[in-house]
Amino acid sequence: MSTELASTQEGGWLAVAGQRAALAGVLRNAEYAREVIHRIITEKSAEYDSILGQGSSQDRVQRWRALIRAEDDLEVFRFFAFRPQDAVCLFGAEVPEVRRWSTLTEIYEACYALATQSASENGPTGMPYSWRLGAAHLARTRWMLLSQPFAARARPLRRDVLRVNDERGRVTALAQQARGDWLAVLAAIDDYPQLAARIRDLEADAMSVAMLPVTESVAGLAPANELTPADHDDPVGVEAARFAATRLLLPRFAWTSPARIYLRLAGRSSLALTAAAGLAGVSAIVQVLAGFWLAWPDGYTSAAITAAGVYPLVAAAMAAEPSAAWPWLLRQPASAAVGLLALAAFGTTWWFTAGATDDVARAVIVMAGLAAAALLYLYIEGIGHGVRGLALLRRPPWVTVIGLMHGLLVSLIGLRFLLPLFASSPAGGPPLSCWYSAASCHGKVLPVPLLLGLAATWSLAAGVFLQIIWDSEPVTATLAHVAWRRGG
């Protein structure tokens, strides 16, 4: 056994590709698969052998297209379109190893061409190859197959891939086209409810588009000394990754997946600035806690100054790489700031207690109620955006935690530098500025933990509910209002 063959079998690319292409609710049917395979390989053995013997990949695709179209009952077409796991695993196993990936890829190229041709090309038989659902199914399996040579492991034989890459760059071009076609289906997945119900994990499909660079250098299709700078870059893939993150993942509250995509796309400067912003946010929270526990009033001012530095650092990271905004969920601090400013219209009643202990208890209840209302809203919004199962249990709470963090940072900035300028002092009471100064509030103001907590939870709730007027976008969407898409 050759080294090439051994390494490929160890990865088991056929099983991996079949598993990736599998559809939920489509039961395996080995008997039906054998009937279709017999029809192609045995009953059409002359045509089958002739196609595999063709020297040009493009010629083989055309011959497959003619053979499949010649089938009067469309069973072959339906088999490849709607039973992708059987087609890949069972039919693929019948093809010689050195021609396996190329044959499957060329069949799916032929089927996809048939499914997307215009009705006038169907000829006098009127065969309905232009089914939108069939084309959508084929687009998915075609991408799964064509992306396999670019995967980190479980790749097909290099000499098999070179059968399709008989012209330099052909495999890369086909894979990039397949990625775009499948991404277009994902972007309009609501138009394909049957397919959407059959995809086991739509987010995994989106991540396969976003995390897989498609270049000559990744696939190893040319010697290193023959590669050009363009062979190492995939600018279209970068845009595809951004599209997948902003249109498919962030609306589903999938916070960690866009963060992984950002880590893949970002350069050193953006990563350094993002890390600095994260450290500044953690430092601000630590300083607030130190102010609580150590009775250190100056710690609040220091924390507010540190918090004010977080967002310029985030903006600088975004300038270096726009996807730096994704992990920060910037709609939350933006709308939290609007909510915090509304506190200035409430007068002194929300923070001045005049020493009444029941006001403290009431503040605790209000804080809990605001946080619970925000969390409930996020659960409802998550359900509306397709979050299901375990993801629904864990994602809204994480978004709530991030929102509370932003609410605290915004509240620190606002209560230290802005609201004291607008808030009037109650008769016989201290000014709002007493909370961060060395002067005592004489027990007539909410304790600092409750003061900041109430402002933070109010900002969180206001920020969450303000989403209903923001272009029908979820709280996790990017901070933008213009959608450069057809009909947007």
GROMACS .gro file of C-alpha atoms in nm:
model
  488
    1MET     CA    1   0.000   0.000   0.000
    2SER     CA    2   0.143   0.339  -0.096
    3THR     CA    3   0.214   0.607   0.163
    4GLU     CA    4  -0.032   0.838  -0.015
    5LEU     CA    5  -0.312   0.583   0.004
    6ALA     CA    6  -0.237   0.492   0.365
    7SER     CA    7  -0.250   0.852   0.484
    8THR     CA    8  -0.578   0.909   0.307
    9GLN     CA    9  -0.744   0.596   0.444
   10GLU     CA   10  -0.631   0.689   0.791
   11GLY     CA   11  -0.824   1.017   0.760
   12GLY     CA   12  -1.127   0.842   0.606
   13TRP     CA   13  -1.226   1.135   0.387
   14LEU     CA   14  -1.519   0.948   0.229
   15ALA     CA   15  -1.684   0.883   0.566
   16VAL     CA   16  -1.609   1.240   0.679
   17ALA     CA   17  -1.758   1.391   0.363
   18GLY     CA   18  -2.060   1.161   0.388
   19GLN     CA   19  -2.121   1.260   0.748
   20ARG     CA   20  -2.091   1.630   0.663
   21ALA     CA   21  -2.338   1.587   0.376
   22ALA     CA   22  -2.588   1.384   0.582
   23LEU     CA   23  -2.938   1.523   0.623
   24ALA     CA   24  -3.158   1.476   0.929
   25GLY     CA   25  -3.472   1.273   0.867
   26VAL     CA   26  -3.334   1.112   0.550
   27LEU     CA   27  -3.304   0.744   0.637
   28ARG     CA   28  -3.023   0.543   0.488
   29ASN     CA   29  -3.152   0.302   0.222
   30ALA     CA   30  -2.878   0.069   0.105
   31GLU     CA   31  -3.112  -0.135  -0.115
   32TYR     CA   32  -3.232   0.171  -0.305
   33ALA     CA   33  -2.875   0.293  -0.333
   34ARG     CA   34  -2.764  -0.042  -0.478
   35GLU     CA   35  -3.038  -0.019  -0.742
   36VAL     CA   36  -2.921   0.323  -0.856
   37ILE     CA   37  -2.555   0.220  -0.842
   38HIS     CA   38  -2.634  -0.093  -1.046
   39ARG     CA   39  -2.812   0.123  -1.302
   40ILE     CA   40  -2.509   0.348  -1.343
   41ILE     CA   41  -2.216   0.111  -1.308
   42THR     CA   42  -2.359  -0.214  -1.448
   43GLU     CA   43  -2.644  -0.130  -1.686
   44LYS     CA   44  -2.458   0.173  -1.819
   45SER     CA   45  -2.116   0.014  -1.787
   46ALA     CA   46  -1.998   0.120  -2.131
   47GLU     CA   47  -2.090   0.483  -2.073
   48TYR     CA   48  -1.956   0.469  -1.716
   49ASP     CA   49  -1.618   0.329  -1.820
   50SER     CA   50  -1.598   0.573  -2.108
   51ILE     CA   51  -1.663   0.872  -1.880
   52LEU     CA   52  -1.399   0.767  -1.628
   53GLY     CA   53  -1.151   0.724  -1.914
   54GLN     CA   54  -1.197   1.077  -2.048
   55GLY     CA   55  -0.884   1.289  -2.013
   56SER     CA   56  -1.050   1.626  -1.939
   57SER     CA   57  -1.247   1.696  -1.622
   58GLN     CA   58  -1.474   1.934  -1.809
   59ASP     CA   59  -1.547   1.666  -2.070
   60ARG     CA   60  -1.629   1.416  -1.797
   61VAL     CA   61  -1.875   1.662  -1.639
   62GLN     CA   62  -2.049   1.709  -1.974
   63ARG     CA   63  -2.071   1.333  -2.026
   64TRP     CA   64  -2.216   1.280  -1.677
   65ARG     CA   65  -2.466   1.553  -1.746
   66ALA     CA   66  -2.578   1.379  -2.066
   67LEU     CA   67  -2.598   1.038  -1.898
   68ILE     CA   68  -2.806   1.163  -1.604
   69ARG     CA   69  -3.034   1.360  -1.831
   70ALA     CA   70  -3.095   1.049  -2.043
   71GLU     CA   71  -3.258   0.876  -1.745
   72ASP     CA   72  -3.632   0.909  -1.811
   73ASP     CA   73  -3.751   0.867  -1.453
   74LEU     CA   74  -3.504   1.104  -1.283
   75GLU     CA   75  -3.415   0.844  -1.020
   76VAL     CA   76  -3.043   0.901  -1.061
   77PHE     CA   77  -3.086   1.275  -1.027
   78ARG     CA   78  -3.307   1.237  -0.721
   79PHE     CA   79  -3.060   0.996  -0.562
   80PHE     CA   80  -2.769   1.239  -0.579
   81ALA     CA   81  -2.983   1.540  -0.489
   82PHE     CA   82  -3.181   1.406  -0.195
   83ARG     CA   83  -2.973   1.117  -0.057
   84PRO     CA   84  -2.628   1.273  -0.032
   85GLN     CA   85  -2.489   1.046   0.241
   86ASP     CA   86  -2.575   0.728   0.049
   87ALA     CA   87  -2.449   0.886  -0.272
   88VAL     CA   88  -2.114   0.980  -0.117
   89CYS     CA   89  -2.055   0.676   0.103
   90LEU     CA   90  -2.213   0.392  -0.098
   91PHE     CA   91  -2.168   0.506  -0.457
   92GLY     CA   92  -1.825   0.650  -0.376
   93ALA     CA   93  -1.711   0.319  -0.229
   94GLU     CA   94  -1.779   0.151  -0.566
   95VAL     CA   95  -1.550   0.389  -0.754
   96PRO     CA   96  -1.176   0.308  -0.769
   97GLU     CA   97  -0.986   0.493  -0.495
   98VAL     CA   98  -0.770   0.688  -0.738
   99ARG     CA   99  -1.082   0.826  -0.912
  100ARG     CA  100  -1.325   0.841  -0.620
  101TRP     CA  101  -1.324   1.209  -0.521
  102SER     CA  102  -1.297   1.335  -0.878
  103THR     CA  103  -1.590   1.117  -0.992
  104LEU     CA  104  -1.818   1.227  -0.708
  105THR     CA  105  -1.723   1.591  -0.759
  106GLU     CA  106  -1.784   1.578  -1.133
  107ILE     CA  107  -2.122   1.405  -1.088
  108TYR     CA  108  -2.233   1.678  -0.850
  109GLU     CA  109  -2.107   1.944  -1.089
  110ALA     CA  110  -2.321   1.782  -1.360
  111CYS     CA  111  -2.628   1.751  -1.136
  112TYR     CA  112  -2.597   2.110  -1.015
  113ALA     CA  113  -2.568   2.234  -1.373
  114LEU     CA  114  -2.885   2.042  -1.463
  115ALA     CA  115  -3.072   2.176  -1.157
  116THR     CA  116  -2.983   2.539  -1.227
  117GLN     CA  117  -3.034   2.547  -1.603
  118SER     CA  118  -3.325   2.744  -1.743
  119ALA     CA  119  -3.655   2.575  -1.819
  120SER     CA  120  -3.602   2.625  -2.192
  121GLU     CA  121  -3.293   2.404  -2.175
  122ASN     CA  122  -3.486   2.105  -2.045
  123GLY     CA  123  -3.578   2.005  -2.394
  124PRO     CA  124  -3.892   1.840  -2.528
  125THR     CA  125  -3.913   1.591  -2.241
  126GLY     CA  126  -3.980   1.876  -1.998
  127MET     CA  127  -3.784   1.710  -1.717
  128PRO     CA  128  -3.807   1.931  -1.407
  129TYR     CA  129  -3.434   1.956  -1.336
  130SER     CA  130  -3.475   2.320  -1.241
  131TRP     CA  131  -3.624   2.236  -0.900
  132ARG     CA  132  -3.515   2.502  -0.652
  133LEU     CA  133  -3.514   2.256  -0.364
  134GLY     CA  134  -3.307   2.004  -0.557
  135ALA     CA  135  -3.058   2.274  -0.653
  136ALA     CA  136  -3.032   2.383  -0.289
  137HIS     CA  137  -2.960   2.024  -0.177
  138LEU     CA  138  -2.702   1.983  -0.451
  139ALA     CA  139  -2.535   2.313  -0.364
  140ARG     CA  140  -2.472   2.185  -0.012
  141THR     CA  141  -2.325   1.847  -0.108
  142ARG     CA  142  -2.122   2.004  -0.389
  143TRP     CA  143  -1.960   2.240  -0.136
  144MET     CA  144  -1.898   1.958   0.111
  145LEU     CA  145  -1.711   1.760  -0.155
  146LEU     CA  146  -1.520   2.046  -0.311
  147SER     CA  147  -1.409   2.179   0.028
  148GLN     CA  148  -1.262   1.844   0.135
  149PRO     CA  149  -0.920   1.897  -0.032
  150PHE     CA  150  -0.885   2.221   0.167
  151ALA     CA  151  -0.967   2.063   0.504
  152ALA     CA  152  -0.697   2.028   0.768
  153ARG     CA  153  -0.726   1.649   0.760
  154ALA     CA  154  -0.913   1.365   0.590
  155ARG     CA  155  -0.822   1.486   0.244
  156PRO     CA  156  -0.870   1.280  -0.072
  157LEU     CA  157  -0.573   1.150  -0.270
  158ARG     CA  158  -0.370   1.430  -0.423
  159ARG     CA  159  -0.350   1.254  -0.761
  160ASP     CA  160  -0.730   1.214  -0.753
  161VAL     CA  161  -0.771   1.586  -0.687
  162LEU     CA  162  -0.530   1.660  -0.973
  163ARG     CA  163  -0.767   1.478  -1.210
  164VAL     CA  164  -1.010   1.767  -1.159
  165ASN     CA  165  -0.730   2.022  -1.139
  166ASP     CA  166  -0.617   1.940  -1.492
  167GLU     CA  167  -0.604   2.314  -1.551
  168ARG     CA  168  -0.412   2.514  -1.290
  169GLY     CA  169  -0.655   2.662  -1.037
  170ARG     CA  170  -0.962   2.468  -1.154
  171VAL     CA  171  -1.029   2.297  -0.819
  172THR     CA  172  -0.984   2.622  -0.629
  173ALA     CA  173  -1.216   2.807  -0.867
  174LEU     CA  174  -1.481   2.534  -0.844
  175ALA     CA  175  -1.459   2.530  -0.463
  176GLN     CA  176  -1.494   2.906  -0.445
  177GLN     CA  177  -1.796   2.892  -0.675
  178ALA     CA  178  -1.950   2.612  -0.468
  179ARG     CA  179  -1.891   2.812  -0.150
  180GLY     CA  180  -2.068   3.113  -0.297
  181ASP     CA  181  -2.361   2.907  -0.422
  182TRP     CA  182  -2.409   2.734  -0.087
  183LEU     CA  183  -2.370   3.061   0.104
  184ALA     CA  184  -2.646   3.212  -0.112
  185VAL     CA  185  -2.874   2.925  -0.013
  186LEU     CA  186  -2.784   2.968   0.355
  187ALA     CA  187  -2.858   3.339   0.333
  188ALA     CA  188  -3.208   3.259   0.205
  189ILE     CA  189  -3.260   2.940   0.407
  190ASP     CA  190  -3.609   3.053   0.512
  191ASP     CA  191  -3.706   3.007   0.146
  192TYR     CA  192  -3.612   2.638   0.175
  193PRO     CA  193  -3.797   2.517   0.487
  194GLN     CA  194  -3.763   2.150   0.389
  195LEU     CA  195  -3.387   2.180   0.355
  196ALA     CA  196  -3.359   2.389   0.671
  197ALA     CA  197  -3.538   2.115   0.864
  198ARG     CA  198  -3.298   1.854   0.727
  199ILE     CA  199  -2.973   2.032   0.811
  200ARG     CA  200  -2.849   1.886   1.136
  201ASP     CA  201  -2.660   2.197   1.241
  202LEU     CA  202  -2.702   2.507   1.027
  203GLU     CA  203  -2.437   2.691   1.227
  204ALA     CA  204  -2.184   2.415   1.157
  205ASP     CA  205  -2.254   2.462   0.787
  206ALA     CA  206  -2.200   2.836   0.823
  207MET     CA  207  -1.875   2.775   1.012
  208SER     CA  208  -1.751   2.541   0.739
  209VAL     CA  209  -1.785   2.834   0.499
  210ALA     CA  210  -1.628   3.084   0.737
  211MET     CA  211  -1.333   2.888   0.873
  212LEU     CA  212  -1.203   2.713   0.561
  213PRO     CA  213  -0.963   2.912   0.341
  214VAL     CA  214  -0.983   2.802  -0.022
  215THR     CA  215  -0.648   2.865  -0.190
  216GLU     CA  216  -0.391   2.675  -0.392
  217SER     CA  217  -0.146   2.681  -0.102
  218VAL     CA  218  -0.396   2.533   0.145
  219ALA     CA  219  -0.481   2.241  -0.083
  220GLY     CA  220  -0.115   2.182  -0.177
  221LEU     CA  221  -0.205   2.168  -0.546
  222ALA     CA  222   0.121   2.326  -0.660
  223PRO     CA  223   0.481   2.316  -0.537
  224ALA     CA  224   0.568   2.596  -0.296
  225ASN     CA  225   0.818   2.747  -0.537
  226GLU     CA  226   0.545   2.784  -0.801
  227LEU     CA  227   0.293   2.962  -0.580
  228THR     CA  228   0.228   3.333  -0.628
  229PRO     CA  229   0.122   3.577  -0.350
  230ALA     CA  230  -0.237   3.548  -0.475
  231ASP     CA  231  -0.227   3.173  -0.411
  232HIS     CA  232  -0.193   3.243  -0.038
  233ASP     CA  233  -0.482   3.489  -0.016
  234ASP     CA  234  -0.856   3.431  -0.021
  235PRO     CA  235  -1.018   3.779  -0.012
  236VAL     CA  236  -1.353   3.641  -0.127
  237GLY     CA  237  -1.332   3.388   0.154
  238VAL     CA  238  -1.278   3.669   0.404
  239GLU     CA  239  -1.596   3.839   0.285
  240ALA     CA  240  -1.779   3.506   0.294
  241ALA     CA  241  -1.666   3.461   0.655
  242ARG     CA  242  -1.788   3.809   0.747
  243PHE     CA  243  -2.121   3.742   0.578
  244ALA     CA  244  -2.162   3.412   0.761
  245ALA     CA  245  -2.082   3.574   1.095
  246THR     CA  246  -2.309   3.876   1.062
  247ARG     CA  247  -2.605   3.722   0.876
  248LEU     CA  248  -2.611   3.364   1.003
  249LEU     CA  249  -2.434   3.338   1.339
  250LEU     CA  250  -2.466   3.662   1.534
  251PRO     CA  251  -2.846   3.684   1.486
  252ARG     CA  252  -2.867   3.339   1.649
  253PHE     CA  253  -2.675   3.464   1.955
  254ALA     CA  254  -2.380   3.243   1.853
  255TRP     CA  255  -2.126   3.464   2.024
  256THR     CA  256  -1.830   3.225   2.038
  257SER     CA  257  -1.837   3.128   1.668
  258PRO     CA  258  -1.798   3.486   1.537
  259ALA     CA  259  -1.524   3.534   1.797
  260ARG     CA  260  -1.339   3.235   1.647
  261ILE     CA  261  -1.384   3.378   1.298
  262TYR     CA  262  -1.245   3.711   1.421
  263LEU     CA  263  -0.939   3.535   1.562
  264ARG     CA  264  -0.885   3.379   1.220
  265LEU     CA  265  -0.920   3.707   1.030
  266ALA     CA  266  -0.751   3.954   1.265
  267GLY     CA  267  -0.394   4.077   1.240
  268ARG     CA  268  -0.162   4.135   1.531
  269SER     CA  269  -0.251   4.502   1.579
  270SER     CA  270  -0.624   4.433   1.603
  271LEU     CA  271  -0.570   4.142   1.839
  272ALA     CA  272  -0.342   4.351   2.059
  273LEU     CA  273  -0.595   4.634   2.078
  274THR     CA  274  -0.879   4.391   2.153
  275ALA     CA  275  -0.674   4.232   2.429
  276ALA     CA  276  -0.599   4.576   2.571
  277ALA     CA  277  -0.970   4.665   2.567
  278GLY     CA  278  -1.054   4.341   2.745
  279LEU     CA  279  -0.788   4.403   3.009
  280ALA     CA  280  -0.917   4.757   3.057
  281GLY     CA  281  -1.271   4.626   3.111
  282VAL     CA  282  -1.156   4.367   3.364
  283SER     CA  283  -0.938   4.628   3.538
  284ALA     CA  284  -1.233   4.867   3.569
  285ILE     CA  285  -1.446   4.599   3.733
  286VAL     CA  286  -1.162   4.503   3.969
  287GLN     CA  287  -1.119   4.866   4.071
  288VAL     CA  288  -1.491   4.896   4.144
  289LEU     CA  289  -1.476   4.587   4.363
  290ALA     CA  290  -1.172   4.730   4.539
  291GLY     CA  291  -1.369   5.047   4.603
  292PHE     CA  292  -1.649   4.838   4.761
  293TRP     CA  293  -1.435   4.619   4.980
  294LEU     CA  294  -1.156   4.859   5.073
  295ALA     CA  295  -1.372   5.171   5.114
  296TRP     CA  296  -1.154   5.339   4.852
  297PRO     CA  297  -1.356   5.623   4.695
  298ASP     CA  298  -1.080   5.716   4.452
  299GLY     CA  299  -1.112   5.367   4.309
  300TYR     CA  300  -1.445   5.462   4.153
  301THR     CA  301  -1.296   5.753   3.963
  302SER     CA  302  -1.005   5.537   3.854
  303ALA     CA  303  -1.248   5.268   3.742
  304ALA     CA  304  -1.456   5.520   3.545
  305ILE     CA  305  -1.146   5.653   3.368
  306THR     CA  306  -1.037   5.298   3.284
  307ALA     CA  307  -1.388   5.213   3.161
  308ALA     CA  308  -1.385   5.521   2.939
  309GLY     CA  309  -1.073   5.383   2.772
  310VAL     CA  310  -1.235   5.055   2.674
  311TYR     CA  311  -1.443   5.180   2.384
  312PRO     CA  312  -1.171   5.388   2.208
  313LEU     CA  313  -0.955   5.075   2.217
  314VAL     CA  314  -1.240   4.872   2.066
  315ALA     CA  315  -1.284   5.137   1.795
  316ALA     CA  316  -0.911   5.125   1.719
  317ALA     CA  317  -0.924   4.744   1.695
  318MET     CA  318  -1.218   4.776   1.457
  319ALA     CA  319  -1.025   5.021   1.241
  320ALA     CA  320  -0.757   4.755   1.202
  321GLU     CA  321  -1.011   4.473   1.150
  322PRO     CA  322  -1.387   4.546   1.139
  323SER     CA  323  -1.474   4.202   1.274
  324ALA     CA  324  -1.322   4.307   1.609
  325ALA     CA  325  -1.669   4.446   1.688
  326TRP     CA  326  -1.834   4.103   1.686
  327PRO     CA  327  -1.727   3.973   2.030
  328TRP     CA  328  -1.822   4.304   2.196
  329LEU     CA  329  -2.190   4.314   2.087
  330LEU     CA  330  -2.171   4.692   2.056
  331ARG     CA  331  -2.545   4.748   2.025
  332GLN     CA  332  -2.562   4.683   2.396
  333PRO     CA  333  -2.338   4.969   2.518
  334ALA     CA  334  -2.484   5.206   2.256
  335SER     CA  335  -2.842   5.153   2.367
  336ALA     CA  336  -2.735   5.125   2.733
  337ALA     CA  337  -2.595   5.478   2.708
  338VAL     CA  338  -2.931   5.603   2.581
  339GLY     CA  339  -3.106   5.425   2.867
  340LEU     CA  340  -2.867   5.570   3.125
  341LEU     CA  341  -2.927   5.925   3.006
  342ALA     CA  342  -3.297   5.870   3.068
  343LEU     CA  343  -3.216   5.838   3.438
  344ALA     CA  344  -3.144   6.211   3.441
  345ALA     CA  345  -3.516   6.267   3.373
  346PHE     CA  346  -3.615   6.071   3.684
  347GLY     CA  347  -3.493   6.337   3.922
  348THR     CA  348  -3.353   6.229   4.255
  349THR     CA  349  -3.608   5.964   4.347
  350TRP     CA  350  -3.413   5.671   4.208
  351TRP     CA  351  -3.091   5.732   4.403
  352PHE     CA  352  -3.184   5.950   4.705
  353THR     CA  353  -3.325   5.751   4.999
  354ALA     CA  354  -3.323   6.011   5.280
  355GLY     CA  355  -3.206   5.723   5.500
  356ALA     CA  356  -3.510   5.501   5.441
  357THR     CA  357  -3.414   5.133   5.456
  358ASP     CA  358  -3.716   5.022   5.258
  359ASP     CA  359  -3.575   5.211   4.956
  360VAL     CA  360  -3.271   4.984   4.970
  361ALA     CA  361  -3.488   4.673   4.969
  362ARG     CA  362  -3.695   4.817   4.687
  363ALA     CA  363  -3.379   4.881   4.483
  364VAL     CA  364  -3.275   4.517   4.518
  365ILE     CA  365  -3.616   4.400   4.397
  366VAL     CA  366  -3.610   4.644   4.103
  367MET     CA  367  -3.260   4.528   4.004
  368ALA     CA  368  -3.371   4.165   4.003
  369GLY     CA  369  -3.686   4.250   3.809
  370LEU     CA  370  -3.499   4.449   3.543
  371ALA     CA  371  -3.241   4.173   3.494
  372ALA     CA  372  -3.514   3.907   3.475
  373ALA     CA  373  -3.717   4.112   3.225
  374ALA     CA  374  -3.409   4.158   3.006
  375LEU     CA  375  -3.326   3.787   3.021
  376LEU     CA  376  -3.685   3.691   2.936
  377TYR     CA  377  -3.683   3.927   2.638
  378LEU     CA  378  -3.356   3.776   2.516
  379TYR     CA  379  -3.501   3.427   2.542
  380ILE     CA  380  -3.800   3.534   2.334
  381GLU     CA  381  -3.576   3.706   2.082
  382GLY     CA  382  -3.344   3.406   2.064
  383ILE     CA  383  -3.636   3.174   1.993
  384GLY     CA  384  -3.754   3.411   1.720
  385HIS     CA  385  -3.412   3.396   1.555
  386GLY     CA  386  -3.395   3.019   1.544
  387VAL     CA  387  -3.201   2.935   1.862
  388ARG     CA  388  -3.302   2.592   1.984
  389GLY     CA  389  -3.205   2.314   2.225
  390LEU     CA  390  -2.909   2.351   2.459
  391ALA     CA  391  -2.801   2.665   2.276
  392LEU     CA  392  -3.125   2.831   2.385
  393LEU     CA  393  -3.049   2.747   2.748
  394ARG     CA  394  -2.701   2.895   2.754
  395ARG     CA  395  -2.684   3.175   2.498
  396PRO     CA  396  -2.936   3.431   2.634
  397PRO     CA  397  -2.774   3.419   2.982
  398TRP     CA  398  -2.433   3.480   2.826
  399VAL     CA  399  -2.569   3.773   2.626
  400THR     CA  400  -2.723   3.903   2.950
  401VAL     CA  401  -2.386   3.879   3.127
  402ILE     CA  402  -2.216   4.070   2.846
  403GLY     CA  403  -2.495   4.328   2.860
  404LEU     CA  404  -2.453   4.367   3.235
  405MET     CA  405  -2.080   4.417   3.187
  406HIS     CA  406  -2.147   4.691   2.932
  407GLY     CA  407  -2.418   4.836   3.157
  408LEU     CA  408  -2.171   4.857   3.445
  409LEU     CA  409  -1.899   5.020   3.234
  410VAL     CA  410  -2.145   5.269   3.084
  411SER     CA  411  -2.292   5.340   3.428
  412LEU     CA  412  -1.946   5.404   3.574
  413ILE     CA  413  -1.872   5.655   3.301
  414GLY     CA  414  -2.214   5.822   3.317
  415LEU     CA  415  -2.247   5.839   3.696
  416ARG     CA  416  -1.896   5.973   3.736
  417PHE     CA  417  -1.871   6.224   3.452
  418LEU     CA  418  -2.219   6.301   3.313
  419LEU     CA  419  -2.518   6.251   3.541
  420PRO     CA  420  -2.382   6.459   3.835
  421LEU     CA  421  -2.391   6.757   3.595
  422PHE     CA  422  -2.762   6.709   3.525
  423ALA     CA  423  -2.898   6.567   3.851
  424SER     CA  424  -3.035   6.826   4.091
  425SER     CA  425  -2.957   6.794   4.461
  426PRO     CA  426  -3.252   6.705   4.686
  427ALA     CA  427  -3.356   6.952   4.954
  428GLY     CA  428  -3.139   6.895   5.256
  429GLY     CA  429  -2.953   6.610   5.083
  430PRO     CA  430  -2.611   6.557   4.929
  431PRO     CA  431  -2.542   6.587   4.556
  432LEU     CA  432  -2.514   6.276   4.343
  433SER     CA  433  -2.139   6.334   4.319
  434CYS     CA  434  -2.099   6.226   4.681
  435TRP     CA  435  -2.100   5.860   4.577
  436TYR     CA  436  -1.749   5.876   4.429
  437SER     CA  437  -1.598   6.149   4.646
  438ALA     CA  438  -1.438   6.131   4.987
  439ALA     CA  439  -1.731   6.328   5.132
  440SER     CA  440  -1.993   6.116   5.304
  441CYS     CA  441  -2.340   6.076   5.161
  442HIS     CA  442  -2.462   6.058   5.524
  443GLY     CA  443  -2.651   5.737   5.455
  444LYS     CA  444  -2.909   5.922   5.244
  445VAL     CA  445  -2.808   5.775   4.909
  446LEU     CA  446  -2.824   5.415   4.788
  447PRO     CA  447  -2.507   5.224   4.882
  448VAL     CA  448  -2.256   5.233   4.598
  449PRO     CA  449  -2.304   4.864   4.500
  450LEU     CA  450  -2.679   4.920   4.472
  451LEU     CA  451  -2.638   5.256   4.299
  452LEU     CA  452  -2.416   5.108   4.029
  453GLY     CA  453  -2.616   4.786   4.015
  454LEU     CA  454  -2.945   4.967   3.966
  455ALA     CA  455  -2.797   5.189   3.695
  456ALA     CA  456  -2.636   4.888   3.523
  457THR     CA  457  -2.951   4.673   3.523
  458TRP     CA  458  -3.162   4.968   3.408
  459SER     CA  459  -2.915   5.029   3.125
  460LEU     CA  460  -2.924   4.658   3.037
  461ALA     CA  461  -3.304   4.644   3.026
  462ALA     CA  462  -3.335   4.972   2.838
  463GLY     CA  463  -3.071   4.860   2.591
  464VAL     CA  464  -3.239   4.526   2.530
  465PHE     CA  465  -3.588   4.667   2.479
  466LEU     CA  466  -3.462   4.947   2.256
  467GLN     CA  467  -3.378   4.678   1.998
  468ILE     CA  468  -3.740   4.679   1.883
  469ILE     CA  469  -3.677   5.011   1.706
  470TRP     CA  470  -3.339   4.917   1.558
  471ASP     CA  471  -3.410   4.784   1.209
  472SER     CA  472  -3.571   4.465   1.342
  473GLU     CA  473  -3.222   4.341   1.428
  474PRO     CA  474  -3.134   4.142   1.741
  475VAL     CA  475  -2.921   4.280   2.022
  476THR     CA  476  -2.630   4.069   1.896
  477ALA     CA  477  -2.631   4.225   1.548
  478THR     CA  478  -2.353   4.454   1.434
  479LEU     CA  479  -2.377   4.825   1.508
  480ALA     CA  480  -2.492   4.932   1.162
  481HIS     CA  481  -2.812   5.051   1.000
  482VAL     CA  482  -2.753   5.018   0.627
  483ALA     CA  483  -2.789   4.672   0.472
  484TRP     CA  484  -2.617   4.657   0.134
  485ARG     CA  485  -2.828   4.377  -0.004
  486ARG     CA  486  -3.107   4.338  -0.250
  487GLY     CA  487  -3.430   4.457  -0.094
  488GLY     CA  488  -3.250   4.592   0.214
   0.00000   0.00000   0.00000
